[in-house]
């Protein structure tokens, strides 16, 4: 398929995924992930409470230093602190949720009832799902740290903006490359090594479509990322607790994007990437 | 999962939470809530400070109550006991509570409740006696409030306590500027009241204390104490010794502290100029000019020119100012000062054409600079002094027109104020009494300038013989002006009523 055809196909896959937004059964795995992320944000915001401080304070000290234990500094640092925690949550729980969601989407697209042991089978593949999702998490970490180091404290706003755009672009390309890793494991029944080995072929067939899906998936969270960068202004001029709401809204937007990406990638995989001899377990 | 199993899991979870709640750091929780309360109170205060004219009495009361709530929630009786103060986080709570108490008093003072504020400061000082930072805050606030209330003697007593008991250096090693400045303010206050012996005694005691404490200090603290020592010696009119102290401060600086070093060298030059050692000033100014950055160079060249003026070498001073203008033509504040000084030097040398040229260039290049207004007044005044009334009127009219244009086109309050003041002065110099009286009266009405109001009343009385107008002005000033001007206005009213009847 040429790039235009890939984009057209990806658009159709996205539309099909968006049509599933009103199905609560497909949202269930994402709600679990959302609940964990919301709990983390609320724990960070309420770190000083005696019930939470034994657990949260050591993390805050390591991540933000003594300053993070003062009001309202913790709210200035909240988006960055949550992003650190979310790297781990995303790598561990997020990859499993993506696997379960991929299986649910596949069943839905095939218009067959979900097998009773779907969740059990998806969870059994958890280690492979985590390994295949690690590169994306590592790339995000390296790009964020590298950008901060390259820009330095004296970088002009335009340099920072250019760096941010470049980092986002690279992260999207990495995500697009690895987006078919989970469908290979869940839908084609491959192990993690075989799934990674299949990625170059998948990229050859549908990289542009995958990149299109990744770009669309990140759009809902962009405004909240921008607000998160303004945390100093919001805390100084508004109410510091607003940053909790901004972070929670960012989580909701990210989950929406992840839902659409998973649903779209599942259908794109089945249409353009999957080979006839792949073991389509969940739709059997 | 069976209901029994669910209930057991829930019970274990609740028990774990309850246990954790007991394990948590209660001091941290208290500090967090105190910081949150303080932050919210400060937000209320900031809203008032942004536009005080729009603030209602209720706003002040609510801001004070918000600070008071923090102080009451963490009472001194509990949080300043030794057990609490021994724990760093608990000590922070005591500090916040004390600062909130002082802030509550400050809010009341800003609303005009001086007596209540002074009582609040005293109470905070007593209640938080075990927390030196709060004691210092309360004392500084009380001293400043007493000054503002015209009770300078009591303020001096408070400052003596600050100087005697305040720590020069904070717990983190930062020099405490308010404690360092306290003895100098006390000495200045004594000197202003004519108590020379007390002023000298304060300066001597401070010098002895500083020399003793320098043995144990280094870094920023040592630099700050050397600088205070220089200030003490300057106040005692011992310029050479003051410069020696500043050299000590330079010696205490870290090698990489170039900015601070440059500033100290400039201070040495400035000390020499102000303290009657212009030769030393020249030496340090030349050092500063050659060894540091461009900004320091400009300041050094200004000091060099001033040193030449002090040495009564006008030609060298003129050349120095000219060099400054050549090197920094576009730096507006610097060039304006240079032009004005050249104008004054030419004037003193009797070279009026060149002086007027400098003033006119200054007015054209930087019309809103304070010295431009002064230059304009000097042009008119020169002609009046030399009996050239017609030329004085022409220059005066020209000046008034340009000032009126400035007033009409500039929105900046400061520029408008300066332009209106200059306008009134020019009219006074031109002896245009009706217009001058109007102008001075305008300054009183617009800006509450009691001095201008009194002069307007004097002009109305003595030049325009308009006693009624003079009385109206004096009455208004007696109602609304500051203490000293109010007294003068009342005396003048009594005089007028004695001479002309009520």
XYZ file of C-alpha atoms in Angstrom:
786
model
C 0.000 0.000 0.000
C 1.236 3.462 -0.751
C 1.228 6.046 2.053
C -2.060 7.623 0.943
C -3.775 4.257 1.000
C -2.290 3.535 4.428
C -3.605 6.819 5.802
C -7.022 6.198 4.285
C -7.095 2.713 5.795
C -5.876 3.989 9.170
C -8.600 6.638 9.097
C -11.232 3.966 8.568
C -9.751 1.885 11.412
C -9.861 4.955 13.636
C -13.503 5.566 12.795
C -14.345 2.001 13.704
C -12.454 2.350 16.974
C -14.206 5.645 17.746
C -17.557 3.966 17.155
C -16.744 1.666 20.086
C -16.389 4.601 22.505
C -19.874 4.050 23.845
C -19.338 0.397 24.699
C -18.593 0.107 28.439
C -17.184 -3.418 28.082
C -14.390 -2.112 25.897
C -13.637 0.692 28.376
C -13.295 -1.639 31.358
C -9.528 -2.332 31.090
C -8.812 1.388 30.582
C -10.856 2.275 33.643
C -8.632 0.010 35.711
C -5.539 1.783 34.400
C -7.261 5.139 34.907
C -8.156 4.265 38.477
C -4.549 3.424 39.295
C -3.289 6.650 37.682
C -5.922 8.760 39.459
C -4.981 7.100 42.741
C -1.326 7.994 42.124
C -2.165 11.632 41.354
C -4.369 11.941 44.440
C -1.684 10.291 46.552
C 0.911 12.770 45.299
C -1.408 15.724 45.903
C -2.306 14.459 49.368
C 1.204 13.266 50.209
C 1.286 14.989 53.582
C -1.689 13.119 55.010
C -0.475 10.720 57.718
C -2.110 7.765 55.940
C -0.148 8.464 52.743
C 3.100 10.069 53.825
C 4.940 6.836 54.786
C 4.560 5.628 51.177
C 4.587 8.805 49.123
C 7.200 10.942 50.914
C 10.204 8.694 50.062
C 9.214 8.871 46.380
C 8.816 12.655 46.553
C 12.174 13.091 48.267
C 13.918 11.038 45.588
C 12.083 12.670 42.713
C 11.792 16.270 43.870
C 13.971 16.763 46.912
C 13.022 18.478 50.162
C 11.308 21.310 48.256
C 8.633 18.900 47.047
C 7.423 18.462 50.636
C 6.277 22.086 50.858
C 2.991 23.624 49.784
C 2.495 24.539 46.969
C 5.726 23.250 45.386
C 4.284 19.766 45.086
C 1.595 21.148 42.763
C 4.182 22.915 40.606
C 5.980 19.599 40.262
C 2.850 17.427 40.020
C 2.838 16.887 36.214
C 6.532 15.977 36.198
C 6.205 13.745 39.278
C 3.207 11.958 37.801
C 4.986 11.533 34.453
C 7.804 9.718 36.254
C 5.400 7.401 38.046
C 3.372 6.903 34.871
C 6.425 5.601 33.014
C 6.436 2.629 35.382
C 2.627 2.287 35.448
C 2.480 2.441 31.679
C 5.291 -0.058 31.180
C 3.817 -2.601 33.620
C 0.046 -2.171 33.865
C -0.469 -0.155 30.685
C 1.027 -2.860 28.469
C -1.229 -5.521 30.007
C -4.289 -3.285 29.664
C -3.370 -2.681 26.021
C -3.154 -6.459 25.518
C -6.570 -7.093 27.101
C -8.082 -4.204 25.150
C -6.599 -5.517 21.889
C -8.220 -8.870 22.515
C -11.571 -7.209 23.328
C -11.423 -5.069 20.182
C -10.623 -8.108 18.051
C -13.600 -9.968 19.460
C -15.842 -6.957 18.923
C -14.705 -6.456 15.312
C -15.292 -10.137 14.619
C -18.791 -9.726 16.076
C -18.430 -12.880 18.143
C -19.019 -13.252 21.883
C -15.911 -12.851 23.959
C -14.518 -16.170 25.218
C -14.831 -16.632 28.980
C -11.118 -17.035 29.474
C -10.154 -14.009 27.326
C -8.887 -12.089 30.324
C -7.025 -15.119 31.649
C -5.377 -15.736 28.290
C -4.396 -12.090 27.889
C -2.960 -11.989 31.428
C -0.985 -15.144 30.725
C 0.863 -13.182 28.054
C 1.625 -10.350 30.506
C 5.439 -10.811 30.605
C 5.670 -10.754 26.817
C 3.387 -7.707 26.665
C 5.564 -5.840 29.171
C 8.790 -6.666 27.311
C 7.395 -5.579 23.959
C 6.136 -2.259 25.432
C 9.398 -1.455 27.222
C 11.145 0.141 24.230
C 8.461 2.827 23.985
C 8.769 3.627 27.706
C 12.562 3.705 27.497
C 12.483 5.909 24.412
C 10.176 8.368 26.212
C 12.512 8.451 29.194
C 15.648 8.944 27.095
C 14.043 11.637 24.935
C 12.732 13.585 27.942
C 16.019 13.457 29.827
C 18.041 14.118 26.690
C 15.921 17.113 25.741
C 16.239 18.641 29.213
C 20.013 18.193 29.135
C 20.412 19.492 25.585
C 18.217 22.553 26.158
C 19.841 23.399 29.484
C 18.613 26.126 31.831
C 19.564 28.980 29.505
C 17.775 27.804 26.360
C 15.520 30.369 24.703
C 11.802 29.566 24.413
C 12.130 28.947 20.689
C 14.938 26.434 21.212
C 12.900 24.681 23.884
C 9.842 24.578 21.609
C 11.868 23.196 18.693
C 13.430 20.589 20.956
C 10.022 19.614 22.308
C 8.577 19.190 18.833
C 11.566 17.114 17.720
C 11.310 14.898 20.812
C 7.577 14.411 20.264
C 8.183 13.529 16.638
C 10.799 10.926 17.508
C 8.565 9.480 20.251
C 5.679 9.136 17.782
C 7.868 7.353 15.271
C 9.072 4.944 17.980
C 5.497 4.337 19.096
C 4.366 3.719 15.496
C 7.182 1.221 15.036
C 6.240 -0.785 18.142
C 2.447 -0.401 17.940
C 1.960 -3.818 16.322
C 3.993 -5.613 18.986
C 0.957 -6.197 21.224
C -1.349 -7.427 18.404
C 1.411 -9.871 17.330
C 1.396 -11.331 20.856
C -2.343 -11.244 21.574
C -3.827 -11.863 18.150
C -1.106 -13.820 16.346
C -0.071 -15.781 19.423
C 3.648 -15.007 19.025
C 6.221 -14.815 21.778
C 7.935 -11.483 22.517
C 10.995 -12.256 20.412
C 8.940 -13.328 17.388
C 6.722 -10.278 17.881
C 9.746 -7.963 17.831
C 11.104 -9.826 14.816
C 7.847 -9.214 12.959
C 7.953 -5.433 13.473
C 10.140 -4.567 10.455
C 7.746 -6.387 8.135
C 4.784 -4.693 9.819
C 6.498 -1.317 9.410
C 7.068 -2.069 5.755
C 3.383 -2.730 5.267
C 1.713 -0.138 7.503
C 4.222 2.273 9.086
C 2.591 5.388 7.686
C -0.828 4.209 8.844
C 0.564 3.428 12.303
C 2.207 6.852 12.464
C -1.093 8.469 11.492
C -2.857 6.602 14.303
C -0.133 7.600 16.807
C -0.402 11.277 15.840
C -4.195 11.283 16.166
C -3.970 9.453 19.486
C -1.668 12.087 21.013
C -3.805 15.059 19.962
C -6.329 14.942 22.869
C -3.562 15.178 25.477
C -1.582 18.021 23.833
C -3.569 20.901 25.400
C -3.112 19.381 28.862
C 0.604 18.889 28.263
C 0.776 22.595 27.447
C -1.135 23.442 30.629
C 1.207 21.200 32.591
C 4.175 23.234 31.309
C 2.454 26.328 32.732
C 2.271 24.846 36.223
C 4.372 27.685 37.684
C 1.927 30.295 36.368
C -1.159 28.351 37.388
C 0.161 27.802 40.909
C 1.377 31.384 41.366
C -1.625 33.159 39.869
C -4.432 30.677 40.403
C -5.161 27.947 42.895
C -2.378 25.377 43.272
C -4.951 22.558 43.538
C -5.937 23.325 39.925
C -2.861 21.366 38.852
C -4.478 18.221 40.246
C -7.452 18.766 37.960
C -5.187 19.542 35.005
C -3.259 16.316 35.578
C -6.466 14.291 35.957
C -7.862 15.810 32.769
C -4.589 14.934 31.057
C -5.011 11.336 32.207
C -8.528 11.211 30.759
C -7.287 12.606 27.460
C -4.395 10.114 27.334
C -6.729 7.207 28.044
C -9.011 8.361 25.237
C -6.033 8.516 22.893
C -4.784 5.115 24.001
C -8.260 3.632 23.492
C -8.428 4.962 19.933
C -4.851 3.918 19.180
C -5.401 0.362 20.446
C -8.706 -0.029 18.622
C -7.318 1.433 15.415
C -4.069 -0.531 15.585
C -5.944 -3.786 16.198
C -8.041 -3.355 13.053
C -5.089 -2.075 11.014
C -3.068 -5.122 12.098
C -5.832 -7.490 11.151
C -6.339 -5.773 7.783
C -2.861 -4.948 6.615
C -0.271 -6.734 8.715
C -1.464 -10.117 9.926
C -0.271 -13.097 7.884
C -2.663 -15.891 6.969
C -0.785 -18.443 9.082
C -0.784 -16.275 12.257
C -2.669 -17.976 15.073
C -5.808 -15.809 15.482
C -6.756 -17.215 18.930
C -9.164 -14.599 20.190
C -11.357 -14.607 17.153
C -11.534 -18.360 16.882
C -15.518 -14.217 45.668
C -17.678 -15.039 48.682
C -19.182 -12.181 50.756
C -17.216 -13.410 53.772
C -13.950 -13.182 51.889
C -14.839 -9.696 50.560
C -15.636 -8.505 54.056
C -12.342 -9.877 55.384
C -10.357 -8.147 52.640
C -12.187 -4.860 53.305
C -11.523 -5.148 57.035
C -7.839 -5.844 56.446
C -7.677 -2.851 54.114
C -9.330 -0.519 56.622
C -7.087 -1.810 59.371
C -4.028 -1.238 57.227
C -5.148 2.332 56.439
C -5.825 3.019 60.099
C -2.375 1.704 60.990
C -0.779 3.790 58.275
C -2.634 6.875 59.492
C -0.958 6.384 62.819
C 2.435 5.811 61.223
C 2.419 9.008 59.235
C 4.437 12.132 60.067
C 1.999 14.356 62.003
C 4.467 17.249 61.975
C 4.589 17.109 58.166
C 0.796 17.168 58.026
C 0.691 20.154 60.368
C 3.311 22.011 58.348
C 1.487 21.302 55.096
C -1.775 22.685 56.487
C -0.016 25.692 57.989
C 1.717 26.441 54.667
C -1.584 26.091 52.835
C -3.326 28.451 55.259
C -0.476 30.976 54.991
C -0.516 30.785 51.191
C -4.249 31.395 51.053
C -3.987 34.311 53.469
C -1.201 35.819 51.379
C -3.351 35.528 48.272
C -6.025 37.605 49.956
C -3.408 40.180 50.864
C -1.981 40.251 47.346
C -5.425 40.979 45.962
C -5.566 44.065 48.224
C -2.018 45.160 47.357
C -2.705 45.044 43.608
C -5.229 47.857 43.903
C -5.442 49.199 47.480
C -7.872 51.951 46.489
C -10.467 49.368 45.529
C -10.083 47.316 48.696
C -12.950 47.463 51.184
C -12.585 47.360 54.971
C -13.945 43.829 54.889
C -11.103 42.736 52.618
C -8.515 43.838 55.157
C -10.438 42.178 57.973
C -10.675 38.907 56.054
C -6.980 38.936 55.176
C -6.022 39.597 58.802
C -8.427 36.897 59.973
C -6.901 34.413 57.518
C -3.430 35.032 58.940
C -4.791 34.986 62.473
C -6.430 31.609 61.781
C -3.028 30.100 60.972
C -1.490 31.524 64.143
C -4.434 30.299 66.237
C -4.446 26.837 64.699
C -0.819 26.347 65.733
C -0.581 28.271 69.022
C 2.803 29.375 70.313
C 2.140 27.780 73.701
C 2.174 24.357 72.024
C 4.572 24.734 69.117
C 7.384 26.687 70.751
C 8.057 24.230 73.529
C 11.546 22.651 73.394
C 10.197 19.253 72.294
C 8.600 20.750 69.214
C 11.453 23.091 68.410
C 13.905 20.188 68.505
C 12.141 18.631 65.499
C 12.939 20.516 62.256
C 9.504 20.121 60.665
C 7.700 21.092 63.886
C 9.991 24.123 64.140
C 8.856 25.144 60.656
C 5.279 25.077 61.944
C 6.217 27.385 64.828
C 7.964 29.709 62.369
C 4.924 29.822 60.080
C 2.590 30.435 62.994
C 4.768 33.299 64.249
C 5.074 34.844 60.810
C 1.315 34.588 60.395
C 0.830 36.455 63.679
C 3.177 39.229 62.490
C 1.501 39.322 59.070
C -1.940 39.680 60.681
C -0.663 42.704 62.599
C 0.857 44.137 59.386
C -2.481 43.906 57.613
C -4.128 45.806 60.442
C -1.411 48.442 60.281
C -1.889 48.870 56.520
C -5.568 49.522 57.262
C -4.636 52.303 59.678
C -5.091 50.336 62.915
C -1.656 51.282 64.209
C -2.300 50.716 67.916
C -3.727 47.248 67.314
C -0.842 46.431 64.996
C 1.786 47.516 67.534
C 0.090 45.376 70.150
C 0.066 42.473 67.704
C 3.794 42.843 67.039
C 4.525 42.949 70.780
C 2.391 39.887 71.406
C 4.100 37.940 68.619
C 7.513 38.907 69.984
C 6.548 37.667 73.453
C 4.683 34.533 72.432
C 7.366 33.364 70.000
C 10.356 34.406 72.119
C 11.936 30.997 71.537
C 11.942 31.475 67.744
C 14.538 34.168 66.918
C 13.369 34.620 63.324
C 9.848 35.555 64.459
C 11.215 37.847 67.176
C 13.320 39.651 64.573
C 10.370 39.941 62.142
C 8.141 41.313 64.903
C 10.755 43.800 66.073
C 11.523 45.056 62.573
C 7.838 45.509 61.871
C 7.295 47.275 65.202
C 10.276 49.608 64.641
C 9.063 50.519 61.153
C 5.509 51.058 62.432
C 6.754 53.298 65.233
C 8.759 55.310 62.692
C 5.697 55.732 60.514
C 3.642 56.776 63.547
C 6.200 59.493 64.330
C 7.455 57.708 67.473
C 11.102 57.583 66.466
C 12.441 57.353 70.023
C 10.560 54.145 70.692
C 11.645 52.818 67.300
C 15.252 53.455 68.281
C 14.815 51.411 71.466
C 13.502 48.509 69.396
C 16.390 48.794 66.943
C 18.887 48.772 69.787
C 17.357 45.457 70.860
C 17.669 44.166 67.281
C 21.313 45.228 67.061
C 22.109 43.724 70.430
C 20.263 40.425 70.165
C 19.720 39.771 66.470
C 21.883 37.170 64.750
C 24.046 38.686 62.039
C 23.868 35.448 60.119
C 20.765 33.264 59.600
C 20.719 29.536 60.291
C 21.641 28.835 56.655
C 24.642 31.186 56.737
C 22.967 34.069 54.866
C 23.812 37.514 56.254
C 20.735 39.162 57.785
C 20.562 42.591 56.140
C 18.060 44.029 58.644
C 20.148 43.093 61.683
C 23.289 44.430 60.002
C 21.599 47.735 59.186
C 20.052 48.219 62.646
C 23.007 49.867 64.480
C 23.529 52.340 61.617
C 19.870 53.325 61.721
C 20.105 53.770 65.493
C 23.206 55.968 65.114
C 21.531 57.995 62.364
C 18.494 58.486 64.548
C 20.599 59.661 67.498
C 22.516 62.029 65.224
C 19.266 63.434 63.781
C 18.079 64.195 67.314
C 21.374 65.882 68.166
C 22.504 63.084 70.501
C 26.006 63.010 69.054
C 27.578 61.202 71.978
C 25.007 58.402 71.800
C 25.494 58.138 68.024
C 29.273 57.929 68.385
C 28.981 55.399 71.181
C 26.732 53.197 69.035
C 29.158 53.375 66.122
C 32.153 52.569 68.324
C 30.400 49.608 69.933
C 29.347 48.277 66.522
C 32.880 48.631 65.165
C 34.344 46.754 68.125
C 31.711 44.028 67.778
C 32.369 43.664 64.040
C 36.154 43.455 64.414
C 35.704 40.769 67.011
C 33.196 38.727 65.015
C 35.229 38.912 61.777
C 37.788 36.543 63.274
C 35.247 33.703 63.131
C 33.438 34.580 59.888
C 34.146 33.821 56.257
C 32.405 33.919 52.904
C 29.263 36.001 52.423
C 28.903 36.654 56.168
C 32.428 38.103 56.408
C 31.836 40.277 53.326
C 28.592 41.605 54.824
C 30.246 42.441 58.145
C 33.199 44.174 56.410
C 30.659 46.211 54.424
C 28.829 47.149 57.600
C 32.139 48.134 59.140
C 32.730 50.403 56.144
C 29.277 51.926 56.687
C 30.009 52.486 60.381
C 33.320 54.179 59.615
C 31.715 56.302 56.887
C 29.047 57.400 59.364
C 31.912 58.360 61.689
C 33.517 60.418 58.875
C 36.573 58.158 58.699
C 36.856 57.711 54.965
C 40.303 56.106 54.860
C 39.291 53.489 57.432
C 36.019 52.874 55.553
C 37.941 52.214 52.350
C 40.221 49.850 54.259
C 37.127 47.940 55.440
C 35.887 47.662 51.856
C 39.301 46.275 50.904
C 38.752 43.687 53.614
C 35.425 42.799 52.004
C 37.153 42.346 48.634
C 39.651 40.026 50.308
C 36.833 37.909 51.767
C 35.177 37.343 48.366
C 35.406 34.071 46.517
C 37.679 34.251 43.429
C 34.778 33.704 41.015
C 32.707 36.543 42.510
C 33.576 39.109 39.812
C 30.339 41.084 40.011
C 30.614 41.620 43.769
C 34.287 42.568 43.424
C 33.457 45.201 40.785
C 30.697 46.635 42.981
C 33.027 46.900 45.969
C 35.734 48.669 43.962
C 33.107 51.138 42.750
C 32.020 51.641 46.355
C 35.603 52.403 47.327
C 35.777 55.041 44.614
C 32.393 56.455 45.639
C 33.510 56.511 49.271
C 36.568 58.513 48.270
C 34.492 61.015 46.297
C 31.871 61.506 49.053
C 34.379 61.357 51.896
C 36.860 63.940 50.654
C 39.600 61.630 49.354
C 39.335 62.318 45.606
C 42.860 61.085 44.827
C 42.009 57.664 46.284
C 38.690 57.841 44.428
C 40.522 58.403 41.151
C 42.787 55.425 41.756
C 39.885 53.061 42.485
C 37.797 54.472 39.635
C 40.637 53.802 37.201
C 40.996 50.266 38.564
C 37.261 49.688 38.109
C 37.359 51.164 34.601
C 40.128 48.869 33.391
C 39.483 45.591 35.179
C 35.809 44.818 34.856
C 32.830 44.754 32.489
C 31.229 47.531 30.481
C 28.584 48.339 33.052
C 31.244 48.805 35.721
C 33.262 50.921 33.280
C 30.415 53.376 32.840
C 29.936 53.757 36.608
C 33.712 54.113 37.090
C 33.932 56.897 34.507
C 31.142 58.763 36.312
C 33.092 58.501 39.571
C 36.263 59.646 37.870
C 34.534 62.746 36.553
C 33.051 63.457 40.003
C 36.484 63.032 41.583
C 37.901 65.651 39.213
C 35.052 67.981 40.172
C 35.861 67.469 43.856
C 39.543 68.177 43.101
C 38.386 71.452 41.510
C 39.787 70.498 38.122
C 36.837 71.478 35.895
C 38.665 70.970 32.604
C 39.649 67.414 33.548
C 36.065 66.843 34.731
C 34.675 68.161 31.433
C 37.038 65.889 29.519
C 36.028 62.903 31.686
C 32.307 63.551 31.096
C 33.025 63.956 27.371
C 34.805 60.607 27.321
C 31.797 59.041 28.998
C 29.503 60.519 26.363
C 31.748 59.239 23.578
C 31.889 55.698 24.989
C 28.246 55.441 26.087
C 26.269 57.775 23.809
C 23.161 55.604 23.688
C 22.862 54.760 27.383
C 20.200 57.287 28.233
C 20.543 57.593 32.021
C 24.350 57.813 31.812
C 24.466 60.370 28.981
C 21.750 62.528 30.561
C 23.709 62.751 33.796
C 26.918 63.555 31.863
C 25.266 66.344 29.868
C 23.761 67.910 32.958
C 27.066 67.823 34.829
C 28.823 69.407 31.826
C 26.138 72.079 31.771
C 26.722 72.847 35.463
C 30.488 72.922 34.997
C 30.218 75.295 32.036
C 27.822 77.436 34.040
C 30.237 77.599 36.976
C 33.054 78.530 34.553
C 30.904 81.355 33.166
C 30.616 79.714 29.732
C 26.851 80.142 29.454
C 26.448 79.438 25.730
C 28.064 76.032 26.102
C 26.099 75.358 29.310
C 22.821 76.190 27.613
C 23.835 73.981 24.661
C 24.308 71.027 27.000
C 20.970 71.634 28.751
C 19.166 71.951 25.422
C 20.757 68.742 24.100
C 19.716 66.976 27.311
C 16.126 68.241 27.006
C 15.966 67.194 23.353
C 17.511 63.752 23.814
C 15.800 62.709 27.057
C 12.908 65.080 27.768
C 11.375 63.004 30.570
C 14.591 62.588 32.591
C 14.453 64.451 35.941
C 17.648 66.329 35.043
C 16.032 67.545 31.806
C 13.381 69.307 33.900
C 16.105 70.716 36.141
C 18.037 71.889 33.071
C 14.976 73.676 31.725
C 14.507 75.463 35.052
C 18.183 76.423 35.159
C 17.972 78.063 31.712
C 15.094 80.305 32.842
C 16.696 80.974 36.235
C 19.988 82.038 34.636
C 18.331 84.711 32.556
C 16.374 85.984 35.573
C 19.562 86.105 37.683
C 21.320 88.126 34.988
C 18.452 90.602 34.614
C 17.470 89.368 31.154
C 13.722 89.390 31.859
C 12.625 89.315 28.229
C 14.822 86.313 27.443
C 13.677 84.661 30.667
C 10.053 85.088 29.576
C 10.790 83.690 26.110
C 12.674 80.695 27.474
C 10.027 80.237 30.148
C 7.173 80.256 27.617
C 9.049 77.818 25.420
C 9.638 75.584 28.417
C 5.980 75.743 29.498
C 4.823 74.775 25.999
C 7.123 71.747 25.904
C 6.034 70.732 29.430
C 2.369 71.054 28.491
C 2.989 68.838 25.488
C 4.724 66.261 27.686
C 1.813 66.297 30.131
C -0.662 65.835 27.281
C 1.212 62.998 25.575
C 2.713 60.963 28.422
C 0.529 58.631 30.451
C 3.261 57.794 32.980
C 2.242 59.210 36.384
C 5.817 59.971 37.423
C 6.579 61.873 34.224
C 3.367 63.882 34.567
C 4.165 64.695 38.201
C 7.706 65.838 37.388
C 6.515 67.870 34.400
C 3.841 69.621 36.487
C 6.355 70.333 39.256
C 8.833 71.770 36.753
C 6.021 73.859 35.255
C 5.191 75.352 38.630
C 8.877 76.118 39.316
C 9.354 77.797 35.930
C 6.264 79.948 36.508
C 7.566 80.889 39.960
C 10.940 81.842 38.440
C 9.167 83.910 35.776
C 7.169 85.533 38.608
C 3.916 84.730 36.796
C 2.119 84.614 40.144
C -1.440 83.796 39.065
C -0.325 80.890 36.870
C 2.227 79.754 39.485
C -0.437 79.725 42.204
C -2.721 77.668 39.979
C 0.095 75.271 39.133
C 1.166 74.768 42.734
C -2.439 74.327 43.814
C -2.826 71.702 41.104
C 0.152 69.773 42.564
C -1.554 69.778 45.971
C -4.903 68.661 44.592
C -3.550 65.964 42.303
C -0.693 64.505 44.291
C -1.248 65.619 47.887
C 2.010 67.619 47.723
C 1.597 69.595 50.956
C 4.744 71.634 50.312
C 3.394 72.813 46.962
C 0.025 73.553 48.572
C 1.668 75.730 51.233
C 3.640 77.624 48.578
C 0.434 78.159 46.571
C -1.205 79.585 49.679
C 1.830 81.839 50.340
C 1.738 83.116 46.736
C -2.005 83.735 47.019
C -1.497 85.628 50.273
C 1.668 87.618 49.597
C 1.726 88.065 45.821
C -1.899 87.988 44.764
C -3.251 89.450 48.039
C -6.111 86.948 47.776
C -6.615 86.175 51.453
C -9.744 84.125 50.895
C -8.001 81.811 48.462
C -5.042 81.498 50.834
C -7.368 80.563 53.703
C -9.134 77.941 51.607
C -5.806 76.350 50.737
C -4.517 76.469 54.328
C -7.763 74.928 55.609
C -7.578 72.132 53.063
C -3.934 71.433 53.936
C -4.743 71.500 57.653
C -7.385 68.798 57.034
C -5.567 66.465 54.704
C -1.779 66.920 54.713
C 0.967 65.221 56.756
C 1.745 66.300 60.326
C 4.465 68.905 59.651
C 2.563 70.586 56.813
C -0.655 70.429 58.783
C 1.012 72.298 61.652
C 2.361 74.968 59.269
C -1.087 75.381 57.705
C -2.765 75.736 61.115
C -0.183 78.315 62.193
C -0.736 80.254 58.978
C -4.540 80.078 59.422
C -4.222 81.346 62.999
C -2.020 84.192 61.767
C -4.496 85.104 58.999
C -7.433 84.974 61.360
C -5.544 87.079 63.891
C -4.728 89.673 61.231
C -7.981 89.663 59.277
C -10.508 88.024 61.586
C -12.263 84.663 61.025
